[in-house]
PDB file of C-alpha atoms in Angstrom:
ATOM      1  CA  UNK A1063       0.137   0.034  -0.114  1.00  0.00           C
ATOM      2  CA  UNK A1064       1.130   3.439  -0.697  1.00  0.00           C
ATOM      3  CA  UNK A1065      -0.382   4.684   2.400  1.00  0.00           C
ATOM      4  CA  UNK A1066       2.526   6.162   4.368  1.00  0.00           C
ATOM      5  CA  UNK A1067       0.571   5.198   7.792  1.00  0.00           C
ATOM      6  CA  UNK A1068      -0.036   1.756   7.079  1.00  0.00           C
ATOM      7  CA  UNK A1069       3.886   1.334   5.972  1.00  0.00           C
ATOM      8  CA  UNK A1070       4.636   3.037   9.705  1.00  0.00           C
ATOM      9  CA  UNK A1071       2.161   0.621  11.183  1.00  0.00           C
ATOM     10  CA  UNK A1072       4.044  -2.388   9.476  1.00  0.00           C
ATOM     11  CA  UNK A1073       7.840  -1.268  10.522  1.00  0.00           C
ATOM     12  CA  UNK A1074       6.517  -1.087  14.233  1.00  0.00           C
ATOM     13  CA  UNK A1075       5.633  -4.631  14.086  1.00  0.00           C
ATOM     14  CA  UNK A1076       9.555  -5.487  13.318  1.00  0.00           C
ATOM     15  CA  UNK A1077      11.254  -7.072  16.390  1.00  0.00           C
ATOM     16  CA  UNK A1078      12.672  -4.523  18.585  1.00  0.00           C
ATOM     17  CA  UNK A1079      14.442  -6.577  20.907  1.00  0.00           C
ATOM     18  CA  UNK A1080      17.783  -4.811  21.914  1.00  0.00           C
ATOM     19  CA  UNK A1081      20.678  -6.097  20.048  1.00  0.00           C
ATOM     20  CA  UNK A1082      24.392  -5.684  20.881  1.00  0.00           C
ATOM     21  CA  UNK A1083      26.448  -2.886  20.031  1.00  0.00           C
ATOM     22  CA  UNK A1084      29.733  -1.053  20.182  1.00  0.00           C
ATOM     23  CA  UNK A1085      29.784   2.833  21.438  1.00  0.00           C
ATOM     24  CA  UNK A1086      32.970   4.718  21.207  1.00  0.00           C
ATOM     25  CA  UNK A1087      33.758   7.164  23.458  1.00  0.00           C
ATOM     26  CA  UNK A1088      36.186   9.529  21.565  1.00  0.00           C
ATOM     27  CA  UNK A1089      36.784  12.088  24.827  1.00  0.00           C
ATOM     28  CA  UNK A1090      36.200  12.334  28.682  1.00  0.00           C
ATOM     29  CA  UNK A1091      35.764  15.943  29.851  1.00  0.00           C
ATOM     30  CA  UNK A1092      36.421  17.051  33.462  1.00  0.00           C
ATOM     31  CA  UNK A1093      35.054  20.495  34.079  1.00  0.00           C
ATOM     32  CA  UNK A1094      38.032  22.686  36.187  1.00  0.00           C
ATOM     33  CA  UNK A1095      37.195  25.205  38.961  1.00  0.00           C
ATOM     34  CA  UNK A1096      38.597  28.500  38.781  1.00  0.00           C
ATOM     35  CA  UNK A1097      41.499  28.973  40.994  1.00  0.00           C
ATOM     36  CA  UNK A1098      40.524  31.392  44.091  1.00  0.00           C
ATOM     37  CA  UNK A1099      42.971  34.016  43.712  1.00  0.00           C
ATOM     38  CA  UNK A1100      42.460  38.114  43.150  1.00  0.00           C
ATOM     39  CA  UNK A1101      41.411  37.804  39.792  1.00  0.00           C
ATOM     40  CA  UNK A1102      38.659  35.520  40.602  1.00  0.00           C
ATOM     41  CA  UNK A1103      37.955  37.519  43.686  1.00  0.00           C
ATOM     42  CA  UNK A1104      37.665  41.076  41.430  1.00  0.00           C
ATOM     43  CA  UNK A1105      35.348  39.093  38.766  1.00  0.00           C
ATOM     44  CA  UNK A1106      32.621  38.353  41.540  1.00  0.00           C
ATOM     45  CA  UNK A1107      32.941  42.191  42.834  1.00  0.00           C
ATOM     46  CA  UNK A1108      35.762  41.661  45.345  1.00  0.00           C
ATOM     47  CA  UNK A1109      38.917  43.861  45.678  1.00  0.00           C
ATOM     48  CA  UNK A1110      41.081  40.825  46.531  1.00  0.00           C
ATOM     49  CA  UNK A1111      40.564  37.287  47.822  1.00  0.00           C
ATOM     50  CA  UNK A1112      40.843  38.082  51.462  1.00  0.00           C
ATOM     51  CA  UNK A1113      37.644  40.328  51.084  1.00  0.00           C
ATOM     52  CA  UNK A1114      35.979  37.849  49.414  1.00  0.00           C
ATOM     53  CA  UNK A1115      37.122  35.178  52.314  1.00  0.00           C
ATOM     54  CA  UNK A1116      36.260  37.438  54.625  1.00  0.00           C
ATOM     55  CA  UNK A1117      32.657  37.963  53.267  1.00  0.00           C
ATOM     56  CA  UNK A1118      31.549  34.258  53.201  1.00  0.00           C
ATOM     57  CA  UNK A1119      33.136  33.931  56.573  1.00  0.00           C
ATOM     58  CA  UNK A1120      31.069  36.831  57.895  1.00  0.00           C
ATOM     59  CA  UNK A1121      27.818  35.312  55.839  1.00  0.00           C
ATOM     60  CA  UNK A1122      28.461  31.850  57.562  1.00  0.00           C
ATOM     61  CA  UNK A1123      28.716  33.169  61.123  1.00  0.00           C
ATOM     62  CA  UNK A1124      25.720  35.465  60.648  1.00  0.00           C
ATOM     63  CA  UNK A1125      23.575  32.329  59.233  1.00  0.00           C
ATOM     64  CA  UNK A1126      24.989  30.318  62.270  1.00  0.00           C
ATOM     65  CA  UNK A1127      23.749  33.289  64.875  1.00  0.00           C
ATOM     66  CA  UNK A1128      20.237  33.330  62.789  1.00  0.00           C
ATOM     67  CA  UNK A1129      19.809  29.752  63.947  1.00  0.00           C
ATOM     68  CA  UNK A1130      20.586  30.256  67.010  1.00  0.00           C
ATOM     69  CA  UNK A1131      18.426  33.027  67.699  1.00  0.00           C
ATOM     70  CA  UNK A1132      15.592  30.932  65.834  1.00  0.00           C
ATOM     71  CA  UNK A1133      16.058  28.179  68.388  1.00  0.00           C
ATOM     72  CA  UNK A1134      16.276  30.205  71.391  1.00  0.00           C
ATOM     73  CA  UNK A1135      12.926  32.121  70.288  1.00  0.00           C
ATOM     74  CA  UNK A1136      11.177  29.018  69.686  1.00  0.00           C
ATOM     75  CA  UNK A1137      12.335  27.709  73.074  1.00  0.00           C
ATOM     76  CA  UNK A1138      10.982  30.822  74.848  1.00  0.00           C
ATOM     77  CA  UNK A1139       7.841  30.713  72.727  1.00  0.00           C
ATOM     78  CA  UNK A1140       7.234  27.399  74.082  1.00  0.00           C
ATOM     79  CA  UNK A1141       7.990  28.202  77.467  1.00  0.00           C
ATOM     80  CA  UNK A1142       5.460  31.046  77.483  1.00  0.00           C
ATOM     81  CA  UNK A1143       3.011  28.916  76.279  1.00  0.00           C
ATOM     82  CA  UNK A1144       3.318  26.291  78.447  1.00  0.00           C
ATOM     83  CA  UNK A1145       3.175  28.782  81.369  1.00  0.00           C
ATOM     84  CA  UNK A1146       0.480  30.946  80.180  1.00  0.00           C
ATOM     85  CA  UNK A1147      -2.324  28.377  78.398  1.00  0.00           C
ATOM     86  CA  UNK A1148      -4.898  30.593  76.698  1.00  0.00           C
ATOM     87  CA  UNK A1149      -8.414  29.959  75.794  1.00  0.00           C
ATOM     88  CA  UNK A1150      -9.117  31.645  72.686  1.00  0.00           C
ATOM     89  CA  UNK A1151     -12.609  32.567  70.656  1.00  0.00           C
ATOM     90  CA  UNK A1152     -12.989  29.449  68.457  1.00  0.00           C
ATOM     91  CA  UNK A1153     -14.302  32.011  65.714  1.00  0.00           C
ATOM     92  CA  UNK A1154     -10.501  33.481  65.656  1.00  0.00           C
ATOM     93  CA  UNK A1155      -8.993  30.299  65.766  1.00  0.00           C
ATOM     94  CA  UNK A1156     -11.232  28.854  62.668  1.00  0.00           C
ATOM     95  CA  UNK A1157     -10.107  32.085  60.942  1.00  0.00           C
ATOM     96  CA  UNK A1158      -6.653  31.424  60.794  1.00  0.00           C
ATOM     97  CA  UNK A1159      -7.143  27.829  60.253  1.00  0.00           C
ATOM     98  CA  UNK A1160      -8.911  28.680  57.436  1.00  0.00           C
ATOM     99  CA  UNK A1161      -6.078  30.952  56.033  1.00  0.00           C
ATOM    100  CA  UNK A1162      -3.332  28.614  56.315  1.00  0.00           C
ATOM    101  CA  UNK A1163      -5.092  25.259  55.683  1.00  0.00           C
ATOM    102  CA  UNK A1164      -4.974  25.298  51.694  1.00  0.00           C
ATOM    103  CA  UNK A1165      -0.842  26.284  51.883  1.00  0.00           C
ATOM    104  CA  UNK A1166      -0.233  23.744  54.177  1.00  0.00           C
ATOM    105  CA  UNK A1167      -2.623  21.401  52.603  1.00  0.00           C
ATOM    106  CA  UNK A1168      -0.768  22.349  48.878  1.00  0.00           C
ATOM    107  CA  UNK A1169       3.003  22.192  50.648  1.00  0.00           C
ATOM    108  CA  UNK A1170       2.028  18.542  52.310  1.00  0.00           C
ATOM    109  CA  UNK A1171       0.959  17.180  48.962  1.00  0.00           C
ATOM    110  CA  UNK A1172       3.795  18.684  47.085  1.00  0.00           C
ATOM    111  CA  UNK A1173       6.141  17.074  49.275  1.00  0.00           C
ATOM    112  CA  UNK A1174       5.145  14.052  49.310  1.00  0.00           C
ATOM    113  CA  UNK A1175       4.273  13.753  45.837  1.00  0.00           C
ATOM    114  CA  UNK A1176       7.232  11.704  45.312  1.00  0.00           C
ATOM    115  CA  UNK A1177       6.585   9.047  47.682  1.00  0.00           C
ATOM    116  CA  UNK A1178       5.791   5.636  45.862  1.00  0.00           C
ATOM    117  CA  UNK A1179       2.180   4.285  45.665  1.00  0.00           C
ATOM    118  CA  UNK A1180       1.245   2.533  48.661  1.00  0.00           C
ATOM    119  CA  UNK A1181       3.674   4.699  50.752  1.00  0.00           C
ATOM    120  CA  UNK A1182       1.869   6.222  54.036  1.00  0.00           C
ATOM    121  CA  UNK A1183       0.737   9.669  53.523  1.00  0.00           C
ATOM    122  CA  UNK A1184      -0.598  12.687  55.543  1.00  0.00           C
ATOM    123  CA  UNK A1185      -4.262  12.337  55.855  1.00  0.00           C
ATOM    124  CA  UNK A1186      -6.808  15.409  55.417  1.00  0.00           C
ATOM    125  CA  UNK A1187      -7.672  14.864  59.425  1.00  0.00           C
ATOM    126  CA  UNK A1188      -4.149  14.954  60.330  1.00  0.00           C
ATOM    127  CA  UNK A1189      -3.270  18.260  58.014  1.00  0.00           C
ATOM    128  CA  UNK A1190      -6.414  19.707  60.039  1.00  0.00           C
ATOM    129  CA  UNK A1191      -4.806  19.105  63.123  1.00  0.00           C
ATOM    130  CA  UNK A1192      -1.556  20.176  62.757  1.00  0.00           C
ATOM    131  CA  UNK A1193      -2.976  23.398  61.199  1.00  0.00           C
ATOM    132  CA  UNK A1194      -4.996  23.695  64.124  1.00  0.00           C
ATOM    133  CA  UNK A1195      -2.167  23.447  66.573  1.00  0.00           C
ATOM    134  CA  UNK A1196      -0.231  25.808  64.307  1.00  0.00           C
ATOM    135  CA  UNK A1197      -2.829  28.235  64.555  1.00  0.00           C
ATOM    136  CA  UNK A1198      -3.513  27.920  68.266  1.00  0.00           C
ATOM    137  CA  UNK A1199       0.332  28.203  68.847  1.00  0.00           C
ATOM    138  CA  UNK A1200       0.672  31.370  66.416  1.00  0.00           C
ATOM    139  CA  UNK A1201      -2.485  33.156  67.977  1.00  0.00           C
ATOM    140  CA  UNK A1202      -1.488  32.471  71.620  1.00  0.00           C
ATOM    141  CA  UNK A1203       2.074  33.936  71.012  1.00  0.00           C
ATOM    142  CA  UNK A1204       0.819  36.522  69.387  1.00  0.00           C
ATOM    143  CA  UNK A1205      -1.315  37.411  72.355  1.00  0.00           C
ATOM    144  CA  UNK A1206       1.131  37.130  75.415  1.00  0.00           C
ATOM    145  CA  UNK A1207       4.037  38.965  73.604  1.00  0.00           C
ATOM    146  CA  UNK A1208       1.466  41.526  72.801  1.00  0.00           C
ATOM    147  CA  UNK A1209       0.493  41.739  76.504  1.00  0.00           C
ATOM    148  CA  UNK A1210       4.281  41.141  77.725  1.00  0.00           C
ATOM    149  CA  UNK A1211       5.056  44.722  75.653  1.00  0.00           C
ATOM    150  CA  UNK A1212       2.283  46.571  77.330  1.00  0.00           C
ATOM    151  CA  UNK A1213       3.012  45.721  80.830  1.00  0.00           C
ATOM    152  CA  UNK A1214       6.932  46.652  80.099  1.00  0.00           C
ATOM    153  CA  UNK A1215       6.382  49.525  78.120  1.00  0.00           C
ATOM    154  CA  UNK A1216       8.334  47.810  75.312  1.00  0.00           C
ATOM    155  CA  UNK A1217       7.544  49.972  71.964  1.00  0.00           C
ATOM    156  CA  UNK A1218       8.826  49.054  68.427  1.00  0.00           C
ATOM    157  CA  UNK A1219       9.216  51.635  65.641  1.00  0.00           C
ATOM    158  CA  UNK A1220       9.079  49.902  62.543  1.00  0.00           C
ATOM    159  CA  UNK A1221      10.188  51.264  59.217  1.00  0.00           C
ATOM    160  CA  UNK A1222      10.521  49.898  55.269  1.00  0.00           C
ATOM    161  CA  UNK A1223      13.862  48.138  56.297  1.00  0.00           C
ATOM    162  CA  UNK A1224      12.582  46.078  59.195  1.00  0.00           C
ATOM    163  CA  UNK A1225       9.636  44.944  57.258  1.00  0.00           C
ATOM    164  CA  UNK A1226      11.940  43.965  54.188  1.00  0.00           C
ATOM    165  CA  UNK A1227      14.047  41.959  56.901  1.00  0.00           C
ATOM    166  CA  UNK A1228      11.065  40.568  58.120  1.00  0.00           C
ATOM    167  CA  UNK A1229       9.963  39.276  54.753  1.00  0.00           C
ATOM    168  CA  UNK A1230      13.342  37.743  53.525  1.00  0.00           C
ATOM    169  CA  UNK A1231      13.282  35.891  57.201  1.00  0.00           C
ATOM    170  CA  UNK A1232       9.537  34.732  56.236  1.00  0.00           C
ATOM    171  CA  UNK A1233      11.185  33.175  53.063  1.00  0.00           C
ATOM    172  CA  UNK A1234      13.443  31.054  55.330  1.00  0.00           C
ATOM    173  CA  UNK A1235      10.752  29.753  57.578  1.00  0.00           C
ATOM    174  CA  UNK A1236       9.353  26.422  57.194  1.00  0.00           C
ATOM    175  CA  UNK A1237       6.363  26.604  55.007  1.00  0.00           C
ATOM    176  CA  UNK A1238       3.842  25.105  57.418  1.00  0.00           C
ATOM    177  CA  UNK A1239       5.021  28.069  60.156  1.00  0.00           C
ATOM    178  CA  UNK A1240       4.623  30.988  57.682  1.00  0.00           C
ATOM    179  CA  UNK A1241       2.534  33.857  58.413  1.00  0.00           C
ATOM    180  CA  UNK A1242       2.203  35.514  54.697  1.00  0.00           C
ATOM    181  CA  UNK A1243       0.719  33.163  51.875  1.00  0.00           C
ATOM    182  CA  UNK A1244      -0.084  33.663  48.330  1.00  0.00           C
ATOM    183  CA  UNK A1245      -3.156  35.797  47.404  1.00  0.00           C
ATOM    184  CA  UNK A1246      -3.194  37.897  50.319  1.00  0.00           C
ATOM    185  CA  UNK A1247      -3.579  41.899  49.879  1.00  0.00           C
ATOM    186  CA  UNK A1248      -0.815  44.377  50.657  1.00  0.00           C
ATOM    187  CA  UNK A1249      -2.318  45.423  53.572  1.00  0.00           C
ATOM    188  CA  UNK A1250      -3.018  42.067  55.121  1.00  0.00           C
ATOM    189  CA  UNK A1251       0.900  41.124  54.309  1.00  0.00           C
ATOM    190  CA  UNK A1252       2.077  44.259  55.900  1.00  0.00           C
ATOM    191  CA  UNK A1253       0.138  43.576  59.313  1.00  0.00           C
ATOM    192  CA  UNK A1254       0.823  40.294  59.374  1.00  0.00           C
ATOM    193  CA  UNK A1255       4.508  41.446  58.948  1.00  0.00           C
ATOM    194  CA  UNK A1256       4.390  43.799  61.788  1.00  0.00           C
ATOM    195  CA  UNK A1257       3.011  40.827  64.091  1.00  0.00           C
ATOM    196  CA  UNK A1258       5.732  38.634  63.218  1.00  0.00           C
ATOM    197  CA  UNK A1259       8.430  41.304  64.136  1.00  0.00           C
ATOM    198  CA  UNK A1260       6.638  42.503  67.467  1.00  0.00           C
ATOM    199  CA  UNK A1261       6.518  38.470  68.387  1.00  0.00           C
ATOM    200  CA  UNK A1262      10.343  38.223  67.440  1.00  0.00           C
ATOM    201  CA  UNK A1263      11.445  41.471  68.975  1.00  0.00           C
ATOM    202  CA  UNK A1264       9.266  40.633  72.303  1.00  0.00           C
ATOM    203  CA  UNK A1265      10.832  36.933  72.543  1.00  0.00           C
ATOM    204  CA  UNK A1266      14.154  38.460  72.143  1.00  0.00           C
ATOM    205  CA  UNK A1267      13.554  40.817  75.161  1.00  0.00           C
ATOM    206  CA  UNK A1268      12.496  38.101  77.123  1.00  0.00           C
ATOM    207  CA  UNK A1269      15.619  36.139  76.438  1.00  0.00           C
ATOM    208  CA  UNK A1270      17.750  38.980  77.420  1.00  0.00           C
ATOM    209  CA  UNK A1271      15.768  39.111  81.131  1.00  0.00           C
ATOM    210  CA  UNK A1272      16.552  35.608  81.674  1.00  0.00           C
ATOM    211  CA  UNK A1273      19.971  36.532  80.397  1.00  0.00           C
ATOM    212  CA  UNK A1274      20.342  39.304  82.952  1.00  0.00           C
ATOM    213  CA  UNK A1275      18.200  37.724  85.446  1.00  0.00           C
TER     214      UNK A1275
END
């Protein structure tokens, strides 16, 4: 038949069992890293290699400091919540759960997407319970730190740089514990960043008081 589709169909019915073949490898190339010297340092925006190394060392030390501070704040927050448990209005908690739930669900489903079929995955009930716990802890910490700030006359000035820094910290926060979510209006984003900043600064103050004590 002259029908090209018919010819193609017949060709596909031929034996497709893999056959032995010989492959010739002409060359094997290996990537070479540039030498870290003054010339390289200038290419990436530094005067010399010493300045480059100092910047890298400073960045690493700052990262370690931030991690240590986050651990201290987390411990302080947990101690605060344990010492002063709160009864929160159901409507307030439900509203926070509804804000967080779709984003946390999406994050968990995405992170578990590569699991093999039949593997144990987080159920909807477990996701809701997890979000409820996170929401309750967040709101409790908010009310307790605000009360601490008022009782101790703590007042915080917030400028643009503070908010930008807080937004950067937000991006480093595990997705389940973030306070900013896609689709929020600018005013709501600002308000929640200010809340996050107030919590963080008050926890830092609380830690400093314990150190002094």
